[in-house]
């Protein structure tokens, strides 16, 4: 907290410094030229004072023109300096944010909850950035204000401001028993079938006050926007404003869609966490079917995310060491979501090979009534390691064709990334690594069911951690 306070003091001091600098420049008399610049010019003008009257008249006119030129030059310099000052202040805010993000352990952070299904950016830790973010959110409503607005623009702005106040009031609402208010952020683009997802969210959510739905739309696709708008006051509809083309390195052209998704996620998460002041958010994409206990699952596991700093949220990008920071994700083995969107930025590749085989849970589980403390790291790791490495070792051939005399779970070992890839491919698992982390792996172990038997695809028992060179 002390470090967080120091960042607030630094930010406030530099903001005051910027304002004072602005007024110093603004109040300098425009007719008083810069002395250092004008000394040489005055000398040149004095050297023509001995000429005739005609020359003096010409010189007087020249002086007047030079003076006007100097005033214009001064104004241009002032404008440039002010722009540089504002640019420096914006950069300062970014630097403070980055510094705080790089030292999350030293700050009083709260977690955010997410349900990730494709390549997404990491959720920002809100409380660590709240001191800086509040300064931004207080001015964010007026970000686009320049000069006088037309009546239509004023009406639009007033409507937007009122919606922001309404959403913030929901975020700050105190529910009975201290229950959390959790925003549901739905990402949409150009699928009119977003209604299929929204219908299930609205049907299954326990309370509109506890789970306000925000639909963030990219692409400016009018038919999709009309579908979202048809839900009226059951949700909030926001639109990502930056539809410009993104400069992409030539080698990355095939990932253009992912670049746009990343931009959309960054904008929408900043809106939800900073502008609207939510502390927690569940992320849903527009092509998901949901189980009936979808909200119950997140409510049941929310206390774990608050208590255990080694927990985070799933995503390919988060498998990288700089994001993961030795954290893990709790997930239901039987999925609470299933994608129905075959066509997307991955062109249906993963859908045909993997996603269409996902089994959606059909039995309601009362997670909030269960004791889930066994999932806390200190409790879970001991039992998990014991269970995995006490399992008898078998080969893939034995698993596939031979009768196994052992009851219970079995283990197939791997020692290199090549062995892992070959084995997982034969088993029909996704064989990819990200910075040494196998998909769905925990402590390098991938757990799955094969013909009704629990199988662990596991590294050596003396596992030392992930090797980022495995890819």
Short mmCIF file of C-alpha atoms in Angstrom, two decimals:
data_model
loop_
_atom_site.label_atom_id
_atom_site.label_comp_id
_atom_site.label_asym_id
_atom_site.label_seq_id
_atom_site.Cartn_x
_atom_site.Cartn_y
_atom_site.Cartn_z
CA UNK A 1 0.00 0.00 0.00
CA UNK A 2 2.90 2.34 0.81
CA UNK A 3 4.27 1.85 -2.69
CA UNK A 4 0.83 2.38 -4.22
CA UNK A 5 0.52 5.63 -2.20
CA UNK A 6 3.89 6.83 -3.46
CA UNK A 7 2.79 6.34 -7.07
CA UNK A 8 -0.32 8.44 -6.40
CA UNK A 9 1.82 11.22 -4.86
CA UNK A 10 4.24 11.15 -7.83
CA UNK A 11 1.38 11.22 -10.31
CA UNK A 12 -0.40 14.10 -8.53
CA UNK A 13 2.82 16.13 -8.24
CA UNK A 14 3.65 15.75 -11.91
CA UNK A 15 0.09 16.64 -12.89
CA UNK A 16 0.31 19.88 -10.88
CA UNK A 17 3.71 20.57 -12.46
CA UNK A 18 2.19 20.11 -15.93
CA UNK A 19 -0.68 22.54 -15.17
CA UNK A 20 1.69 25.19 -13.78
CA UNK A 21 3.95 24.83 -16.82
CA UNK A 22 0.94 25.24 -19.07
CA UNK A 23 -0.09 28.53 -17.46
CA UNK A 24 3.47 29.88 -17.43
CA UNK A 25 3.62 29.40 -21.18
CA UNK A 26 0.10 30.71 -21.64
CA UNK A 27 0.62 33.92 -19.64
CA UNK A 28 3.94 34.94 -21.22
CA UNK A 29 3.27 38.21 -23.19
CA UNK A 30 3.05 37.31 -26.83
CA UNK A 31 4.56 40.60 -27.92
CA UNK A 32 7.73 40.08 -25.85
CA UNK A 33 10.14 38.10 -27.96
CA UNK A 34 12.67 35.60 -26.75
CA UNK A 35 15.74 37.65 -25.76
CA UNK A 36 18.27 35.06 -26.83
CA UNK A 37 16.74 34.91 -30.29
CA UNK A 38 16.26 38.64 -30.78
CA UNK A 39 19.67 39.99 -29.69
CA UNK A 40 21.30 39.18 -32.98
CA UNK A 41 18.32 40.41 -35.00
CA UNK A 42 18.27 43.79 -33.15
CA UNK A 43 21.96 44.21 -33.94
CA UNK A 44 21.31 43.70 -37.61
CA UNK A 45 18.48 46.26 -37.58
CA UNK A 46 20.62 48.89 -35.76
CA UNK A 47 23.26 48.64 -38.45
CA UNK A 48 20.88 50.18 -41.04
CA UNK A 49 20.03 53.29 -38.90
CA UNK A 50 22.43 55.64 -40.74
CA UNK A 51 20.73 55.36 -44.12
CA UNK A 52 18.30 57.86 -45.68
CA UNK A 53 14.61 58.36 -44.85
CA UNK A 54 13.47 55.99 -47.57
CA UNK A 55 15.69 53.31 -46.17
CA UNK A 56 14.37 54.05 -42.68
CA UNK A 57 10.78 53.69 -43.89
CA UNK A 58 11.66 50.41 -45.55
CA UNK A 59 13.45 49.32 -42.42
CA UNK A 60 10.45 50.27 -40.26
CA UNK A 61 8.17 48.17 -42.45
CA UNK A 62 10.64 45.32 -42.31
CA UNK A 63 10.76 45.57 -38.54
CA UNK A 64 6.97 45.42 -38.35
CA UNK A 65 6.87 42.36 -40.60
CA UNK A 66 9.64 40.72 -38.62
CA UNK A 67 7.81 41.42 -35.37
CA UNK A 68 4.61 39.86 -36.71
CA UNK A 69 6.64 36.93 -37.94
CA UNK A 70 8.23 36.53 -34.52
CA UNK A 71 4.82 36.60 -32.80
CA UNK A 72 3.56 33.90 -35.16
CA UNK A 73 6.73 31.90 -34.60
CA UNK A 74 6.32 32.26 -30.85
CA UNK A 75 2.72 31.04 -31.01
CA UNK A 76 3.80 28.04 -33.05
CA UNK A 77 6.52 27.21 -30.54
CA UNK A 78 4.05 27.56 -27.68
CA UNK A 79 1.57 25.25 -29.37
CA UNK A 80 4.32 22.69 -30.00
CA UNK A 81 5.50 22.83 -26.38
CA UNK A 82 1.98 22.39 -25.06
CA UNK A 83 1.43 19.37 -27.29
CA UNK A 84 4.73 17.93 -26.09
CA UNK A 85 3.71 18.57 -22.48
CA UNK A 86 0.39 16.78 -22.88
CA UNK A 87 2.15 13.93 -24.68
CA UNK A 88 4.67 13.67 -21.84
CA UNK A 89 1.84 13.56 -19.28
CA UNK A 90 0.09 10.76 -21.17
CA UNK A 91 3.36 8.84 -21.36
CA UNK A 92 3.85 9.39 -17.64
CA UNK A 93 0.49 7.77 -16.91
CA UNK A 94 1.42 4.79 -19.08
CA UNK A 95 4.82 4.47 -17.35
CA UNK A 96 3.22 4.53 -13.90
CA UNK A 97 0.75 1.85 -14.97
CA UNK A 98 3.54 -0.31 -16.36
CA UNK A 99 5.62 0.07 -13.21
CA UNK A 100 2.70 -0.94 -11.02
CA UNK A 101 1.95 -3.93 -13.23
CA UNK A 102 5.57 -5.06 -12.95
CA UNK A 103 5.37 -5.04 -9.13
CA UNK A 104 1.99 -6.64 -8.41
CA UNK A 105 3.16 -8.50 -5.31
CA UNK A 106 4.04 -5.26 -3.56
CA UNK A 107 0.57 -3.81 -4.03
CA UNK A 108 -2.84 -4.44 -2.60
CA UNK A 109 -4.35 -6.24 -5.59
CA UNK A 110 -7.67 -7.94 -6.09
CA UNK A 111 -8.27 -10.66 -8.64
CA UNK A 112 -10.47 -10.65 -11.69
CA UNK A 113 -12.44 -13.65 -12.87
CA UNK A 114 -12.50 -14.78 -16.47
CA UNK A 115 -13.79 -17.49 -18.77
CA UNK A 116 -11.38 -17.50 -21.71
CA UNK A 117 -11.99 -19.44 -24.90
CA UNK A 118 -9.49 -18.07 -27.47
CA UNK A 119 -6.42 -15.83 -27.85
CA UNK A 120 -7.10 -13.00 -25.41
CA UNK A 121 -5.06 -10.41 -23.47
CA UNK A 122 -4.54 -10.71 -19.77
CA UNK A 123 -7.09 -9.13 -17.45
CA UNK A 124 -5.67 -6.03 -15.78
CA UNK A 125 -5.34 -6.12 -12.00
CA UNK A 126 -7.69 -3.32 -11.13
CA UNK A 127 -6.94 -2.36 -7.56
CA UNK A 128 -3.21 -2.03 -8.27
CA UNK A 129 -3.95 0.62 -10.87
CA UNK A 130 -6.98 2.21 -9.24
CA UNK A 131 -5.23 5.39 -8.10
CA UNK A 132 -4.13 6.20 -11.64
CA UNK A 133 -7.23 4.77 -13.27
CA UNK A 134 -9.62 6.94 -11.27
CA UNK A 135 -7.90 10.05 -12.59
CA UNK A 136 -8.38 8.74 -16.10
CA UNK A 137 -11.97 7.60 -15.62
CA UNK A 138 -12.98 10.97 -14.16
CA UNK A 139 -11.92 12.67 -17.34
CA UNK A 140 -12.80 9.86 -19.74
CA UNK A 141 -16.38 11.02 -20.27
CA UNK A 142 -15.03 14.22 -21.79
CA UNK A 143 -12.19 12.63 -23.77
CA UNK A 144 -13.62 13.59 -27.14
CA UNK A 145 -14.85 17.05 -26.19
CA UNK A 146 -13.35 19.83 -28.28
CA UNK A 147 -14.95 23.23 -28.57
CA UNK A 148 -18.69 23.71 -28.97
CA UNK A 149 -20.93 20.71 -29.59
CA UNK A 150 -24.00 20.58 -31.75
CA UNK A 151 -27.36 19.89 -30.10
CA UNK A 152 -27.26 16.31 -31.37
CA UNK A 153 -23.73 15.82 -30.04
CA UNK A 154 -24.70 17.31 -26.67
CA UNK A 155 -27.70 14.98 -26.45
CA UNK A 156 -25.53 11.98 -27.32
CA UNK A 157 -22.90 12.98 -24.77
CA UNK A 158 -25.49 13.51 -22.02
CA UNK A 159 -26.98 10.10 -22.78
CA UNK A 160 -23.55 8.46 -22.62
CA UNK A 161 -22.72 10.21 -19.33
CA UNK A 162 -26.00 9.06 -17.82
CA UNK A 163 -25.31 5.46 -18.88
CA UNK A 164 -21.82 5.61 -17.34
CA UNK A 165 -23.28 6.85 -14.05
CA UNK A 166 -25.90 4.10 -14.16
CA UNK A 167 -23.33 1.33 -14.75
CA UNK A 168 -21.02 2.72 -12.06
CA UNK A 169 -23.91 2.69 -9.61
CA UNK A 170 -24.42 -1.02 -10.36
CA UNK A 171 -20.71 -1.71 -9.84
CA UNK A 172 -20.78 0.02 -6.45
CA UNK A 173 -24.06 -1.55 -5.35
CA UNK A 174 -23.98 -3.34 -1.98
CA UNK A 175 -25.79 -6.67 -2.15
CA UNK A 176 -27.25 -8.53 0.86
CA UNK A 177 -24.73 -10.66 2.73
CA UNK A 178 -21.80 -8.98 1.01
CA UNK A 179 -22.34 -10.95 -2.21
CA UNK A 180 -20.04 -9.78 -5.03
CA UNK A 181 -21.22 -7.79 -8.05
CA UNK A 182 -19.62 -9.41 -11.10
CA UNK A 183 -19.84 -7.89 -14.57
CA UNK A 184 -20.46 -10.23 -17.50
CA UNK A 185 -18.57 -8.87 -20.50
CA UNK A 186 -19.75 -10.35 -23.81
CA UNK A 187 -17.51 -9.80 -26.85
CA UNK A 188 -19.38 -9.48 -30.13
CA UNK A 189 -18.55 -8.52 -33.70
CA UNK A 190 -20.59 -9.59 -36.70
CA UNK A 191 -22.55 -12.65 -35.56
CA UNK A 192 -26.29 -12.04 -35.32
CA UNK A 193 -26.40 -15.39 -33.51
CA UNK A 194 -25.13 -13.52 -30.45
CA UNK A 195 -28.79 -13.74 -29.40
CA UNK A 196 -28.33 -17.46 -28.72
CA UNK A 197 -25.65 -16.68 -26.14
CA UNK A 198 -27.48 -13.67 -24.66
CA UNK A 199 -30.72 -15.62 -24.24
CA UNK A 200 -28.91 -18.22 -22.13
CA UNK A 201 -27.07 -15.62 -20.04
CA UNK A 202 -30.28 -13.78 -19.22
CA UNK A 203 -32.19 -16.99 -18.53
CA UNK A 204 -29.56 -18.49 -16.21
CA UNK A 205 -28.25 -15.50 -14.28
CA UNK A 206 -29.52 -15.48 -10.68
CA UNK A 207 -29.84 -11.70 -10.52
CA UNK A 208 -29.53 -8.77 -12.91
CA UNK A 209 -28.16 -6.65 -10.05
CA UNK A 210 -25.41 -9.15 -9.28
CA UNK A 211 -24.51 -9.99 -12.88
CA UNK A 212 -24.99 -6.90 -15.09
CA UNK A 213 -24.31 -7.78 -18.73
CA UNK A 214 -22.18 -5.51 -20.91
CA UNK A 215 -22.01 -6.39 -24.61
CA UNK A 216 -18.95 -4.86 -26.27
CA UNK A 217 -19.22 -4.85 -30.06
CA UNK A 218 -16.43 -4.44 -32.59
CA UNK A 219 -16.79 -4.29 -36.41
CA UNK A 220 -19.74 -1.82 -36.48
CA UNK A 221 -21.91 -4.58 -37.98
CA UNK A 222 -25.39 -3.04 -38.09
CA UNK A 223 -27.52 -6.24 -38.09
CA UNK A 224 -25.64 -7.50 -35.01
CA UNK A 225 -26.03 -4.10 -33.32
CA UNK A 226 -29.78 -4.24 -33.93
CA UNK A 227 -30.00 -7.69 -32.34
CA UNK A 228 -28.12 -6.48 -29.25
CA UNK A 229 -30.23 -3.31 -29.01
CA UNK A 230 -33.41 -5.41 -29.03
CA UNK A 231 -32.65 -6.58 -25.47
CA UNK A 232 -33.28 -3.08 -24.14
CA UNK A 233 -32.59 -2.57 -20.44
CA UNK A 234 -31.63 -6.21 -19.86
CA UNK A 235 -28.05 -5.33 -20.83
CA UNK A 236 -25.70 -2.51 -21.80
CA UNK A 237 -24.38 -2.15 -25.33
CA UNK A 238 -21.02 -0.43 -25.94
CA UNK A 239 -19.13 -0.17 -29.23
CA UNK A 240 -15.38 -0.24 -29.77
CA UNK A 241 -14.68 3.11 -31.50
CA UNK A 242 -11.34 2.43 -33.21
CA UNK A 243 -12.05 0.62 -36.48
CA UNK A 244 -8.84 1.72 -38.20
CA UNK A 245 -6.50 -0.73 -39.85
CA UNK A 246 -3.68 -2.05 -37.66
CA UNK A 247 -0.08 -1.90 -38.86
CA UNK A 248 1.04 -5.52 -38.82
CA UNK A 249 4.51 -6.94 -39.57
CA UNK A 250 4.53 -8.80 -42.92
CA UNK A 251 5.16 -12.14 -41.20
CA UNK A 252 2.09 -11.63 -39.00
CA UNK A 253 -0.45 -10.81 -41.75
CA UNK A 254 -2.28 -14.09 -41.24
CA UNK A 255 -2.94 -13.08 -37.62
CA UNK A 256 -4.64 -9.81 -38.52
CA UNK A 257 -7.91 -10.94 -36.97
CA UNK A 258 -6.18 -11.73 -33.69
CA UNK A 259 -4.59 -8.27 -33.61
CA UNK A 260 -8.05 -6.71 -33.90
CA UNK A 261 -9.44 -9.00 -31.21
CA UNK A 262 -6.58 -8.01 -28.92
CA UNK A 263 -7.31 -4.31 -29.47
CA UNK A 264 -10.99 -4.90 -28.73
CA UNK A 265 -10.24 -6.81 -25.54
CA UNK A 266 -7.87 -4.14 -24.26
CA UNK A 267 -10.42 -1.38 -24.84
CA UNK A 268 -13.41 -3.25 -23.40
CA UNK A 269 -11.57 -4.41 -20.29
CA UNK A 270 -10.37 -0.87 -19.59
CA UNK A 271 -13.96 0.37 -19.96
CA UNK A 272 -15.32 -2.30 -17.63
CA UNK A 273 -12.66 -2.15 -14.91
CA UNK A 274 -11.70 1.52 -14.98
CA UNK A 275 -14.48 3.58 -16.53
CA UNK A 276 -17.33 1.59 -14.97
CA UNK A 277 -15.37 0.64 -11.82
CA UNK A 278 -16.10 -3.09 -11.66
CA UNK A 279 -13.63 -5.14 -9.63
CA UNK A 280 -14.47 -8.49 -11.19
CA UNK A 281 -15.51 -9.60 -14.66
CA UNK A 282 -16.50 -12.83 -16.38
CA UNK A 283 -15.60 -12.85 -20.07
CA UNK A 284 -17.95 -14.56 -22.52
CA UNK A 285 -17.65 -14.70 -26.29
CA UNK A 286 -20.63 -14.38 -28.58
CA UNK A 287 -20.59 -17.99 -29.83
CA UNK A 288 -20.92 -19.87 -26.53
CA UNK A 289 -23.62 -22.17 -25.22
CA UNK A 290 -23.76 -22.22 -21.41
CA UNK A 291 -24.60 -24.88 -18.85
CA UNK A 292 -27.36 -24.15 -16.36
CA UNK A 293 -24.81 -23.95 -13.50
CA UNK A 294 -22.52 -21.51 -15.33
CA UNK A 295 -23.05 -18.70 -12.82
CA UNK A 296 -23.12 -21.12 -9.89
CA UNK A 297 -19.64 -22.33 -10.87
CA UNK A 298 -18.15 -18.84 -10.86
CA UNK A 299 -19.87 -17.90 -7.60
CA UNK A 300 -18.60 -21.09 -5.97
CA UNK A 301 -14.98 -20.63 -7.05
CA UNK A 302 -14.85 -16.84 -6.60
CA UNK A 303 -13.71 -17.10 -2.93
CA UNK A 304 -10.79 -19.31 -4.04
CA UNK A 305 -9.64 -16.66 -6.48
CA UNK A 306 -9.74 -14.08 -3.69
CA UNK A 307 -7.84 -16.19 -1.16
CA UNK A 308 -5.17 -17.89 -3.29
CA UNK A 309 -2.62 -15.59 -5.01
CA UNK A 310 -1.32 -18.53 -7.06
CA UNK A 311 -4.56 -18.64 -9.08
CA UNK A 312 -5.31 -16.72 -12.25
CA UNK A 313 -7.24 -17.40 -15.45
CA UNK A 314 -6.65 -19.45 -18.55
CA UNK A 315 -5.31 -18.36 -21.91
CA UNK A 316 -2.55 -19.23 -24.36
CA UNK A 317 -0.97 -15.82 -23.84
CA UNK A 318 -1.01 -16.33 -20.07
CA UNK A 319 1.06 -19.50 -20.49
CA UNK A 320 4.04 -17.21 -21.17
CA UNK A 321 6.24 -16.80 -18.03
CA UNK A 322 5.98 -13.01 -17.86
CA UNK A 323 2.18 -13.25 -17.58
CA UNK A 324 1.84 -16.56 -15.76
CA UNK A 325 4.29 -15.84 -12.90
CA UNK A 326 3.90 -19.43 -11.61
CA UNK A 327 0.13 -19.11 -11.28
CA UNK A 328 -2.44 -21.71 -12.30
CA UNK A 329 -6.10 -21.89 -13.26
CA UNK A 330 -8.98 -23.83 -11.74
CA UNK A 331 -11.28 -25.25 -14.40
CA UNK A 332 -14.19 -27.67 -14.40
CA UNK A 333 -13.24 -30.96 -16.02
CA UNK A 334 -16.67 -31.10 -17.60
CA UNK A 335 -16.98 -27.83 -19.48
CA UNK A 336 -19.58 -25.21 -18.54
CA UNK A 337 -19.37 -23.66 -22.03
CA UNK A 338 -19.34 -25.00 -25.59
CA UNK A 339 -18.71 -23.05 -28.76
CA UNK A 340 -21.21 -23.18 -31.61
CA UNK A 341 -19.32 -20.71 -33.82
CA UNK A 342 -17.54 -22.76 -36.43
CA UNK A 343 -16.31 -19.85 -38.53
CA UNK A 344 -14.05 -17.27 -36.91
CA UNK A 345 -10.49 -16.00 -37.00
CA UNK A 346 -9.18 -19.59 -36.82
CA UNK A 347 -11.23 -20.46 -39.95
CA UNK A 348 -12.84 -23.46 -38.30
CA UNK A 349 -9.58 -25.43 -37.90
CA UNK A 350 -9.86 -25.96 -34.14
CA UNK A 351 -13.63 -26.40 -34.33
CA UNK A 352 -13.52 -29.42 -36.62
CA UNK A 353 -10.56 -31.03 -34.88
CA UNK A 354 -11.36 -30.36 -31.23
CA UNK A 355 -14.10 -27.89 -30.27
CA UNK A 356 -17.11 -29.66 -31.73
CA UNK A 357 -16.39 -32.65 -29.50
CA UNK A 358 -16.72 -30.68 -26.25
CA UNK A 359 -19.34 -32.15 -23.94
CA UNK A 360 -21.42 -29.48 -22.21
CA UNK A 361 -22.38 -30.22 -18.62
CA UNK A 362 -26.07 -31.09 -18.23
CA UNK A 363 -26.34 -31.70 -14.46
CA UNK A 364 -26.60 -28.71 -12.11
CA UNK A 365 -23.89 -28.77 -9.41
CA UNK A 366 -24.42 -26.54 -6.32
CA UNK A 367 -20.84 -25.24 -6.17
CA UNK A 368 -21.67 -22.55 -3.61
CA UNK A 369 -22.76 -25.25 -1.15
CA UNK A 370 -19.63 -27.40 -1.58
CA UNK A 371 -16.40 -27.19 0.42
CA UNK A 372 -13.88 -26.33 -2.30
CA UNK A 373 -10.98 -25.55 0.04
CA UNK A 374 -9.21 -28.69 -1.21
CA UNK A 375 -8.50 -26.70 -4.40
CA UNK A 376 -6.30 -24.16 -2.60
CA UNK A 377 -2.69 -24.74 -3.62
CA UNK A 378 -1.33 -25.75 -0.21
CA UNK A 379 -4.04 -28.40 0.08
CA UNK A 380 -4.20 -29.51 -3.54
CA UNK A 381 -0.53 -30.00 -4.47
CA UNK A 382 0.26 -32.61 -1.82
CA UNK A 383 -2.63 -34.87 -2.78
CA UNK A 384 -2.21 -34.28 -6.52
CA UNK A 385 1.49 -35.21 -6.60
CA UNK A 386 0.86 -38.25 -4.41
CA UNK A 387 -1.99 -39.45 -6.60
CA UNK A 388 -0.10 -38.98 -9.88
CA UNK A 389 3.23 -40.54 -8.95
CA UNK A 390 1.79 -43.46 -7.01
CA UNK A 391 -0.10 -44.48 -10.16
CA UNK A 392 1.44 -47.46 -12.00
CA UNK A 393 3.41 -46.71 -15.17
CA UNK A 394 2.16 -48.08 -18.49
CA UNK A 395 2.90 -47.49 -22.18
CA UNK A 396 0.60 -46.09 -24.84
CA UNK A 397 0.38 -49.55 -26.47
CA UNK A 398 -0.75 -51.11 -23.18
CA UNK A 399 -3.35 -48.41 -22.69
CA UNK A 400 -4.71 -48.83 -26.20
CA UNK A 401 -4.79 -52.58 -26.66
CA UNK A 402 -3.72 -54.60 -23.65
CA UNK A 403 -5.80 -55.40 -20.58
CA UNK A 404 -4.48 -53.45 -17.59
CA UNK A 405 -4.44 -55.45 -14.39
CA UNK A 406 -4.27 -52.38 -12.16
CA UNK A 407 -7.39 -50.70 -10.86
CA UNK A 408 -7.66 -46.94 -10.80
CA UNK A 409 -5.54 -44.30 -12.53
CA UNK A 410 -2.39 -45.01 -14.55
CA UNK A 411 0.55 -42.90 -15.69
CA UNK A 412 2.33 -42.54 -19.02
CA UNK A 413 5.69 -40.78 -18.52
CA UNK A 414 7.38 -38.37 -20.90
CA UNK A 415 10.91 -36.96 -20.68
CA UNK A 416 11.21 -34.65 -23.70
CA UNK A 417 8.90 -32.39 -25.65
CA UNK A 418 9.14 -34.70 -28.68
CA UNK A 419 7.97 -37.70 -26.65
CA UNK A 420 5.12 -35.64 -25.25
CA UNK A 421 4.02 -34.46 -28.70
CA UNK A 422 4.10 -37.96 -30.21
CA UNK A 423 2.18 -39.49 -27.31
CA UNK A 424 -0.42 -36.75 -27.09
CA UNK A 425 -1.02 -36.89 -30.83
CA UNK A 426 -1.64 -40.64 -30.66
CA UNK A 427 -4.07 -40.06 -27.79
CA UNK A 428 -5.94 -37.32 -29.66
CA UNK A 429 -4.84 -34.58 -27.27
CA UNK A 430 -3.75 -31.09 -28.32
CA UNK A 431 0.02 -31.41 -28.49
CA UNK A 432 1.08 -27.77 -28.42
CA UNK A 433 3.30 -26.03 -25.85
CA UNK A 434 3.47 -22.35 -24.92
CA UNK A 435 6.76 -21.47 -23.24
CA UNK A 436 7.06 -25.07 -22.07
CA UNK A 437 3.49 -25.32 -20.71
CA UNK A 438 1.35 -28.07 -22.28
CA UNK A 439 -2.30 -27.27 -22.83
CA UNK A 440 -4.36 -28.05 -19.68
CA UNK A 441 -1.14 -29.01 -17.87
CA UNK A 442 -0.62 -28.58 -14.12
CA UNK A 443 2.94 -29.10 -12.86
CA UNK A 444 3.56 -30.52 -16.34
CA UNK A 445 0.87 -33.19 -15.88
CA UNK A 446 -2.00 -33.53 -18.35
CA UNK A 447 -4.92 -35.49 -16.93
CA UNK A 448 -7.59 -37.10 -19.12
CA UNK A 449 -10.02 -40.01 -19.34
CA UNK A 450 -9.47 -42.94 -21.71
CA UNK A 451 -12.12 -45.66 -21.96
CA UNK A 452 -13.38 -44.83 -18.49
CA UNK A 453 -9.95 -44.77 -16.85
CA UNK A 454 -8.04 -41.79 -15.44
CA UNK A 455 -4.70 -41.34 -17.22
CA UNK A 456 -1.85 -38.97 -16.32
CA UNK A 457 0.59 -37.95 -19.04
CA UNK A 458 3.33 -36.81 -16.68
CA UNK A 459 6.99 -35.72 -16.52
CA UNK A 460 9.49 -37.21 -14.07
CA UNK A 461 8.65 -37.05 -10.38
CA UNK A 462 11.63 -34.72 -9.83
CA UNK A 463 10.11 -32.16 -12.20
CA UNK A 464 11.91 -28.82 -11.81
CA UNK A 465 9.48 -26.53 -13.60
CA UNK A 466 8.59 -25.58 -17.16
CA UNK A 467 11.30 -25.25 -19.79
CA UNK A 468 10.42 -22.23 -22.00
CA UNK A 469 12.49 -23.71 -24.86
CA UNK A 470 9.88 -26.44 -25.31
CA UNK A 471 7.57 -25.27 -28.06
#
